[in-house]
GROMACS .gro file of C-alpha atoms in nm:
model
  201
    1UNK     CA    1   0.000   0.000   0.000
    2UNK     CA    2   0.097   0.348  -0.118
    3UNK     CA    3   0.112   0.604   0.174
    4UNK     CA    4  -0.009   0.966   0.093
    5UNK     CA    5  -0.005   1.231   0.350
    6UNK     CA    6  -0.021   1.622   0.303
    7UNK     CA    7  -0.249   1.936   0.229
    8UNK     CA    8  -0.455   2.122  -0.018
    9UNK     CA    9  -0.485   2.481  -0.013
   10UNK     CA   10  -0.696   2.717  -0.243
   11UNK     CA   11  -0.693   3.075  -0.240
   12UNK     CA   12  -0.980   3.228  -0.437
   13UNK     CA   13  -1.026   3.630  -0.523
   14UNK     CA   14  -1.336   3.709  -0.615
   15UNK     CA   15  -1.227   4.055  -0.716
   16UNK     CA   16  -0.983   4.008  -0.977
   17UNK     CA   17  -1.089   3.638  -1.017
   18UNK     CA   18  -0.792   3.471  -0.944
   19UNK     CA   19  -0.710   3.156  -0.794
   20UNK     CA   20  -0.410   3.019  -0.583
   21UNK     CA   21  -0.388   2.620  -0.525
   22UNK     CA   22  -0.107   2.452  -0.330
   23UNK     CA   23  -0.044   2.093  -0.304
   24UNK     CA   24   0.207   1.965  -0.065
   25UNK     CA   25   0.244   1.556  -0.042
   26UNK     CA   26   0.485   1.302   0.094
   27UNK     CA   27   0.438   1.013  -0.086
   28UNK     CA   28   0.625   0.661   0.112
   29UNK     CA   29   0.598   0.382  -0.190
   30UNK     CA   30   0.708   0.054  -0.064
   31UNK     CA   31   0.867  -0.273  -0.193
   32UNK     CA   32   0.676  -0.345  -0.535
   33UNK     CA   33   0.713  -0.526  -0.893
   34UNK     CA   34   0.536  -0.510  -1.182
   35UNK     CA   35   0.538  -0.705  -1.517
   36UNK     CA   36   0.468  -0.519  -1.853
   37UNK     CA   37   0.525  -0.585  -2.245
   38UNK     CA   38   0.691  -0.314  -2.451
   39UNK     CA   39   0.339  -0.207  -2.603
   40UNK     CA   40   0.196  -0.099  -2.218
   41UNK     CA   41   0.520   0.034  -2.136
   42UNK     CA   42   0.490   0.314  -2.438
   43UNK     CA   43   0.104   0.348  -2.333
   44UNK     CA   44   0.197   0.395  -1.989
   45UNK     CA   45   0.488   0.669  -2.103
   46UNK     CA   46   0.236   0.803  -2.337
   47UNK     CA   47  -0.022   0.904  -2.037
   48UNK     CA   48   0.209   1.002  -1.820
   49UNK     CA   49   0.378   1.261  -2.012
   50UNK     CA   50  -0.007   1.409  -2.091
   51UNK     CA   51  -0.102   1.409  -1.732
   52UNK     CA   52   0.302   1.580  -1.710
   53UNK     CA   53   0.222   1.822  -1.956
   54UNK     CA   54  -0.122   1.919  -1.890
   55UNK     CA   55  -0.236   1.831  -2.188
   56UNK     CA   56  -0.516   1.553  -2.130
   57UNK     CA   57  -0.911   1.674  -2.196
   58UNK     CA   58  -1.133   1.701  -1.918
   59UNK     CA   59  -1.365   1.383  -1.902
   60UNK     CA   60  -1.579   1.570  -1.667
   61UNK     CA   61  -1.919   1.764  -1.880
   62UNK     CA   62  -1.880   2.092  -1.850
   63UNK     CA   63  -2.205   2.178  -1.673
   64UNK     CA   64  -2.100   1.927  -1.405
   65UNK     CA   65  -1.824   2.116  -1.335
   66UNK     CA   66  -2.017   2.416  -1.276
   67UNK     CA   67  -2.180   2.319  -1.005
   68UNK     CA   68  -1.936   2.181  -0.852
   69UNK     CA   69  -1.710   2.504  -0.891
   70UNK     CA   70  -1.911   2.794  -0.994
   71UNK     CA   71  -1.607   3.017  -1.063
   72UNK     CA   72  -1.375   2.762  -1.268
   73UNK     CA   73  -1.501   2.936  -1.636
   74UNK     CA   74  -1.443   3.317  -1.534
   75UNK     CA   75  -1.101   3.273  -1.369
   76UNK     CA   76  -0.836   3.530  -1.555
   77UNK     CA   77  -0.561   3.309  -1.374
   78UNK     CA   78  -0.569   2.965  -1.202
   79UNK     CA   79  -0.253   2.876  -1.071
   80UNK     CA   80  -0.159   2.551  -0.934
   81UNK     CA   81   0.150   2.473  -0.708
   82UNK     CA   82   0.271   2.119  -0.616
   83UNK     CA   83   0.517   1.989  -0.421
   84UNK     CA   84   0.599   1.648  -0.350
   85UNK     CA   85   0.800   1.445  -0.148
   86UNK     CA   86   0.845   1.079  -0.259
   87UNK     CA   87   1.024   0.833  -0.106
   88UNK     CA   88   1.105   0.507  -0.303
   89UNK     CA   89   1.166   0.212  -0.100
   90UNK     CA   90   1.226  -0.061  -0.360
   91UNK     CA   91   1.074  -0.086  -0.712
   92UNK     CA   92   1.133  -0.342  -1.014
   93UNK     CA   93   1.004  -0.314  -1.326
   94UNK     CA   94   1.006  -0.620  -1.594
   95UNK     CA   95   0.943  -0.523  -1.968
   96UNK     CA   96   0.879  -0.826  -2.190
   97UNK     CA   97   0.953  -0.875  -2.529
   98UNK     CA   98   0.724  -0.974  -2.803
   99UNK     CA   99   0.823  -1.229  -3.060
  100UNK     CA  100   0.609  -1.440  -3.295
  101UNK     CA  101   0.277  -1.327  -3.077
  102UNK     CA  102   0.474  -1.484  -2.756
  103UNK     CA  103   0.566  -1.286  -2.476
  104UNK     CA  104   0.954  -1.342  -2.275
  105UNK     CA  105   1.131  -1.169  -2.010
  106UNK     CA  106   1.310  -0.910  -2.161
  107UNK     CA  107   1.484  -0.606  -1.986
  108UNK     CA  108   1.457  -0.555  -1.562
  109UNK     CA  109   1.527  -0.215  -1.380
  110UNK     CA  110   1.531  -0.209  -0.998
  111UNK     CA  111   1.543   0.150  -0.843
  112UNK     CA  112   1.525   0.294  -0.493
  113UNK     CA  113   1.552   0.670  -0.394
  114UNK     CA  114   1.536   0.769  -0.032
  115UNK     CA  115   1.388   1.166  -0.149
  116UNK     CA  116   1.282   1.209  -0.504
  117UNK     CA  117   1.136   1.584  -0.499
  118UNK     CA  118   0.863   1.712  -0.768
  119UNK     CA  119   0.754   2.046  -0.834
  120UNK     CA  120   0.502   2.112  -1.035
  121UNK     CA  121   0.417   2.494  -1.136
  122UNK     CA  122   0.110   2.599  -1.411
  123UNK     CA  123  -0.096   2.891  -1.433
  124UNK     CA  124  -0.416   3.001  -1.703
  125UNK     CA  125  -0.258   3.092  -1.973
  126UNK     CA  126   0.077   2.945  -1.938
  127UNK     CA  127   0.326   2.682  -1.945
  128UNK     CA  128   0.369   2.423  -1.679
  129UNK     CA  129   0.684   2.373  -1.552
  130UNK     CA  130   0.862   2.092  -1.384
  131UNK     CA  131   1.127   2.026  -1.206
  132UNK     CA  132   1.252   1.660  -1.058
  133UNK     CA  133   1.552   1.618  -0.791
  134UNK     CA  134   1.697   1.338  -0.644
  135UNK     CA  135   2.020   1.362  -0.464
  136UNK     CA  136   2.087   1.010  -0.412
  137UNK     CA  137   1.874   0.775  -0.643
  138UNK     CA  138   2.016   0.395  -0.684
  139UNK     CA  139   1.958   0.224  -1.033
  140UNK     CA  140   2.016  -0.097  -1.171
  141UNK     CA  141   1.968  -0.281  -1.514
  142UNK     CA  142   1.947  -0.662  -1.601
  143UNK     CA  143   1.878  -0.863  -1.934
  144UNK     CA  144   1.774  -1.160  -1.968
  145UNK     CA  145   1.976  -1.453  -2.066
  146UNK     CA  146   1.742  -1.685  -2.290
  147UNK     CA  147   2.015  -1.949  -2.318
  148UNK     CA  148   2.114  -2.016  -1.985
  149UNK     CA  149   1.769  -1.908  -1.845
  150UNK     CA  150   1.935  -1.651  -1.568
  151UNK     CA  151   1.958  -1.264  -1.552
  152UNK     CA  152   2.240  -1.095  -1.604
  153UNK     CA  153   2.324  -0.767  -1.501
  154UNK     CA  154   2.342  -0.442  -1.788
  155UNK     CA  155   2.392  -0.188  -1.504
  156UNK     CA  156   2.507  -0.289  -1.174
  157UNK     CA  157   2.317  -0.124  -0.941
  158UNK     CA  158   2.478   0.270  -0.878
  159UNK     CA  159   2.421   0.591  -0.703
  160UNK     CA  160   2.325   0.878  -0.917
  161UNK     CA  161   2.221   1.222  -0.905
  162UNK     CA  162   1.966   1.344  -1.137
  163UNK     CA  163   1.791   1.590  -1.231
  164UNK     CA  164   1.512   1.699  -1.473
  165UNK     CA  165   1.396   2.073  -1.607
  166UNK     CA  166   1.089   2.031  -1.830
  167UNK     CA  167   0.922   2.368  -1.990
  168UNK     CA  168   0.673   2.428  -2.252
  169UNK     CA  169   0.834   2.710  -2.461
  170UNK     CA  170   0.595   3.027  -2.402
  171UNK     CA  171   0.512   3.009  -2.777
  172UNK     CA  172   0.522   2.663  -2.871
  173UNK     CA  173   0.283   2.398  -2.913
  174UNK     CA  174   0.228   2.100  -2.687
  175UNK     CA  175   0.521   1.914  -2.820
  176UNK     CA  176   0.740   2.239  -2.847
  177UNK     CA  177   0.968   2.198  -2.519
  178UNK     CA  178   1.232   2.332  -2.301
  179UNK     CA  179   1.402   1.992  -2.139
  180UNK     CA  180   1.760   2.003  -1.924
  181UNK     CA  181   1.853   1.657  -1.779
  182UNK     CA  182   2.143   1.640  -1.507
  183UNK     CA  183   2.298   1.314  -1.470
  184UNK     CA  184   2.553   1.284  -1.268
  185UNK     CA  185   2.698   0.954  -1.114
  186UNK     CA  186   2.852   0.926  -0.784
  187UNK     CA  187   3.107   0.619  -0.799
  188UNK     CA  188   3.203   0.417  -1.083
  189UNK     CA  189   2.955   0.255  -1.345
  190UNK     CA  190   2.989  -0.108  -1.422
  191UNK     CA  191   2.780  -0.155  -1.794
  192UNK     CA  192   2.800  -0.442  -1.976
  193UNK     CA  193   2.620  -0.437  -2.285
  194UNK     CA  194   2.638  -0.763  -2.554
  195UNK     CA  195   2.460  -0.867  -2.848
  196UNK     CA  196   2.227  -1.060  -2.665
  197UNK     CA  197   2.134  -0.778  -2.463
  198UNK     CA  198   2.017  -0.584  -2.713
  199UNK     CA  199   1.733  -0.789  -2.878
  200UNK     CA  200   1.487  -0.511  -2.712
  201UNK     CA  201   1.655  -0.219  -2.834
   0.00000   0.00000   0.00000
C-alpha cells in the first residue's frame, strides 16, 4: 500500500478572479514489482507525459463542473503549485519482449531513492513547468539470458544524481519543449552491454 499524506490549499479572489492552489504531499511507496510488455510500457509513457504536460481533456461535462465550482469558467488566472516528497523504497520493473505473438522476459530495472522531490508549477494561460531532484537515487539494469535461463546484469546497481527541467516554450505547441537533464553519477559505473542484450533495443 501506497502512503499519501499532506495538504490542499486554495486561495480564491473574487475581485480580480484569481485563484491560488497549493499541493504539498509526501508520498512513502514501498517494496513493489510489476510485469509489462513493450506495447503498455509506451502506453503507460504516453499518459504520463499528458497528465506531465497538462495536456489531457477534461472527461468531466462541462455543466458538471459548474456546479461543482461555480467560478472555474471566469477565472483570468488559475494557478496551481505542487510539491511532492516521494520516497522510493524498492521498485522493479520487468518489460517483456514480443516475438512471434509470444511474450519473454526481456529487460529488468530495480530503483530505490530515499527523497525524489517534484515540483510542479502551471498557471491560465501558461506553461507548466517541472522540475525533478533526487540527490541520491540507486539504479540498476538486467537482461535476460534466454540461453542459460538466468539474468544478467546491464547496469550494476549505482548511485546517481539526477535531475530533470521540463518547460513548454511560451510560444510553442504542446510538443514544443524546453528539457535540461542532469545526470551525474557518484562512484564508478559497471555496464556491460552484448549482443544478446540488445534484442529489445
Amino acid at each position: 500500500e501506497w502512503s499519501v499524506r499532506g495538504e490542499k490549499r486554495t486561495s480564491d479572489n473574487t475581485l480580480t478572479m484569481k485563484r491560488a492552489t497549493n499541493w504539498d504531499l509526501r508520498v512513502i511507496l514501498p517494496p513493489y514489482a510489476i510485469r509489462m510488455s513493450v506495447r503498455d510500457h509506451r502506453a503507460m509513457v504516453r499518459a504520463l507525459m499528458e497528465v506531465i504536460s497538462l495536456d489531457a481533456e477534461c472527461s468531466e461535462p462541462p455543466e458538471e463542473t459548474k456546479t461543482r465550482d461555480p467560478l472555474i469558467f471566469n477565472l483570468v488566472e488559475n494557478r496551481i503549485s505542487l510539491r511532492c516528497e516521494v520516497v522510493v523504497q524498492g521498485a522493479e520493473v520487468q518489460v517483456m519482449g514480443e516475438e512471434g505473438g509470444h511474450e519473454y522476459p526481456g529487460l529488468k530495472a530495480t530503483a530505490r531513492c530515499p527523497l525524489l522531490e517534484i515540483d510542479l508549477e502551471t498557471k491560465l494561460g501558461s506553461p507548466p513547468t517541472l522540475n525533478i531532484f533526487a540527490k541520491q537515487l540507486e539504479l540498476g539494469m538486467s537482461a535476460h539470458n534466454h540461453r542459460l535461463g538466468l539474468w544478467e546484469p546491464l547496469l550494476s546497481p549505482c548511485t546517481w544524481r539526477f535531475l530533470l527541467h521540463r518547460q513548454r516554450k511560451p510560444d510553442g505547441g504542446p510538443q514544443d519543449l524546453d528539457v535540461r537533464i542532469d545526470l551525474k553519477a557518484m562512484a564508478a559505473v559497471r555496464l556491460a552491454l552484448g549482443a544478446e542484450n540488445l534484442r529489445l533495443a
